[in-house]
Coordinates of C-alpha atoms in Angstrom, one line a residue:
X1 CA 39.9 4.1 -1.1
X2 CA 36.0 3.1 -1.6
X3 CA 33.3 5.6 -0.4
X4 CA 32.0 2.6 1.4
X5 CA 35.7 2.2 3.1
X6 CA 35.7 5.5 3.9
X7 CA 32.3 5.3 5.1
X8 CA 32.6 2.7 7.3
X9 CA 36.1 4.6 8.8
X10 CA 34.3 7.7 9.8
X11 CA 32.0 6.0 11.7
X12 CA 34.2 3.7 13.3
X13 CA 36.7 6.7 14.6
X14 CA 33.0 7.9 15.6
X15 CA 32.1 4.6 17.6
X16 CA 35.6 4.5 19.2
X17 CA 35.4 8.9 20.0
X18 CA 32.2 8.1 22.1
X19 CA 33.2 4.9 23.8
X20 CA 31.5 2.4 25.3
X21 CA 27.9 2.5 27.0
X22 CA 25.9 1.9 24.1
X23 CA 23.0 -1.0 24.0
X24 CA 24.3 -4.4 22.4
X25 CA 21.7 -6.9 21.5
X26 CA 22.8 -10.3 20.5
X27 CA 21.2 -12.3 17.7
X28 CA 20.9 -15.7 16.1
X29 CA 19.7 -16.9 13.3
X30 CA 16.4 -18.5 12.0
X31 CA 15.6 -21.0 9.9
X32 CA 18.8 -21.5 7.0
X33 CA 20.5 -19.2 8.6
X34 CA 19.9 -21.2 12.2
X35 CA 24.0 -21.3 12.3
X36 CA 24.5 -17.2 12.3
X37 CA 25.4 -15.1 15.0
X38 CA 25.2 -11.5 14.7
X39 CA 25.0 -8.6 16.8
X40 CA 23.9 -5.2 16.7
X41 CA 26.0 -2.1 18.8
X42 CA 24.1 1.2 19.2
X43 CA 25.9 3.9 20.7
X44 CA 24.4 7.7 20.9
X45 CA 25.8 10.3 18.5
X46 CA 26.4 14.1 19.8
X47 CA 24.1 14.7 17.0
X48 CA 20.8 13.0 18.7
X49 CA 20.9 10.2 16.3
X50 CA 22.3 6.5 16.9
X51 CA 25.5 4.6 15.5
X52 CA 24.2 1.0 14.9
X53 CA 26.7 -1.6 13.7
X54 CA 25.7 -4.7 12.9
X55 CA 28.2 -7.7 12.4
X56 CA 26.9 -11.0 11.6
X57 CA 29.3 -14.2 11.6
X58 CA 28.5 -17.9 10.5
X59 CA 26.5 -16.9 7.5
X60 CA 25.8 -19.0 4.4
X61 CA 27.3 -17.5 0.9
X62 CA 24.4 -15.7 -0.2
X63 CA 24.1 -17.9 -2.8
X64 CA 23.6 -20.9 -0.6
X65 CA 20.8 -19.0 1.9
X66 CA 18.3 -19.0 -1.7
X67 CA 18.2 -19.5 -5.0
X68 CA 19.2 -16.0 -6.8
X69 CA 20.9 -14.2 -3.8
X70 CA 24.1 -12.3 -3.9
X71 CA 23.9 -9.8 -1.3
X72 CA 22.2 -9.2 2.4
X73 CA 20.6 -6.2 3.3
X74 CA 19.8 -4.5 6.4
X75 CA 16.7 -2.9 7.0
X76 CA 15.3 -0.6 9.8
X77 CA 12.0 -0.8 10.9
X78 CA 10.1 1.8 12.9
X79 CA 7.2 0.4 15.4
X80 CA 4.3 0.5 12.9
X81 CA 5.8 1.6 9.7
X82 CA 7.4 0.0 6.8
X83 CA 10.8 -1.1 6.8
X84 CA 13.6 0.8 5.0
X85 CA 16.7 -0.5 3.7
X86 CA 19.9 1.1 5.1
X87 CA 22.4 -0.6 3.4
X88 CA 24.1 -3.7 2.8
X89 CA 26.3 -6.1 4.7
X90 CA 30.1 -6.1 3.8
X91 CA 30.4 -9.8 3.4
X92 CA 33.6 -11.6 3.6
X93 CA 32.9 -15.4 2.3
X94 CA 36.1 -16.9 3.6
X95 CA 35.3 -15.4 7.0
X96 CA 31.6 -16.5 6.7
X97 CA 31.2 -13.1 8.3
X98 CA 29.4 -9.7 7.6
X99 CA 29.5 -5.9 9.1
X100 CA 27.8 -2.7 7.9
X101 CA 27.5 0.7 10.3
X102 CA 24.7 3.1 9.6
X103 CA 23.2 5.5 11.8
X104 CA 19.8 6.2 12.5
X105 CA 17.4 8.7 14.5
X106 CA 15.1 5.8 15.9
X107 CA 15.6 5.6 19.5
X108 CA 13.6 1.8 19.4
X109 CA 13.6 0.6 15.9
X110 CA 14.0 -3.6 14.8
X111 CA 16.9 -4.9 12.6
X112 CA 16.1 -7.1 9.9
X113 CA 18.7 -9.2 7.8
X114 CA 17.4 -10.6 4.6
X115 CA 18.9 -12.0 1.4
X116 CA 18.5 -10.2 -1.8
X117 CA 18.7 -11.0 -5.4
X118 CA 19.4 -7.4 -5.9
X119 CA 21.7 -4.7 -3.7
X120 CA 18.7 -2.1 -4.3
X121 CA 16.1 -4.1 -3.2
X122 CA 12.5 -1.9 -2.0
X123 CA 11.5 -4.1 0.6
X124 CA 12.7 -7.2 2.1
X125 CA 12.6 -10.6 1.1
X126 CA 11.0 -13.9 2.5
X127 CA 14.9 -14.9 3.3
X128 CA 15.1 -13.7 6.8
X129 CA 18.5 -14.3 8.3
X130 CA 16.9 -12.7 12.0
X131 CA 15.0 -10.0 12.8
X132 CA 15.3 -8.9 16.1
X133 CA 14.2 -5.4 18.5
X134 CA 17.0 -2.9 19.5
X135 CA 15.8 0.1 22.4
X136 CA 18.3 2.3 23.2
X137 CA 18.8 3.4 26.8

């Protein structure tokens, strides 16, 4: 089994350990990507930090979003700093559909989605899927 597999299975026995009454946000998509539908669960961690899964469905082959791109990447952005990347989405392209977990100690923090020519991009590209504004209660 991938680190990534194994990854993504600790943090989902941690999302179903702490149960529900986290903050979902629902998002759609701009421009190319008007057709996507994503959203993003956050749910507290015993640690003080935040689960955040993101699963975005109805999305292009990265290929098809812009010229050059194989992958989507997630960033975080803290209110007035720069965006860091947190990982990329697991993308299925007979589902249309994409999911990545991550956790993060930002209590308000915005989601970007962006297509990348590369899976270590620095900073995100001008091939926005959405961006959108997650608070935690």
């Amino acid at each position: 089994m991938s680190r990534i597999a194994i990854g993504f299975m600790s943090l989902l026995v941690v999302f179903v350990a702490i149960g529900c009454g986290g903050t979902q946000v629902t998002v759609h998509g701009q421009d190319r990507a008007a057709g996507a539908v994503g959203t993003i669960d956050v749910e507290s961690l015993e640690t003080g930090n935040y689960a955040v899964e993101t699963v975005v469905e109805h999305l292009l082959p990265p290929n098809r979003f812009g010229e050059g791109l194989t992958t989507y990447a997630v960033w975080f952005q803290a209110p007035d700093e720069q965006p860091d990347r947190v990982g990329v989405l697991d993308y299925d392209e007979d589902d249309r559909r994409g999911e990545m977990m991550a956790t993060t100690s930002l209590p308000t923090f915005q989601v970007i989605v962006t297509g990348e020519s590369d899976t270590g991009a620095v900073a995100p590209s001008e091939h926005v899927v959405f961006r959108t504004n997650v608070a935690t209660r």
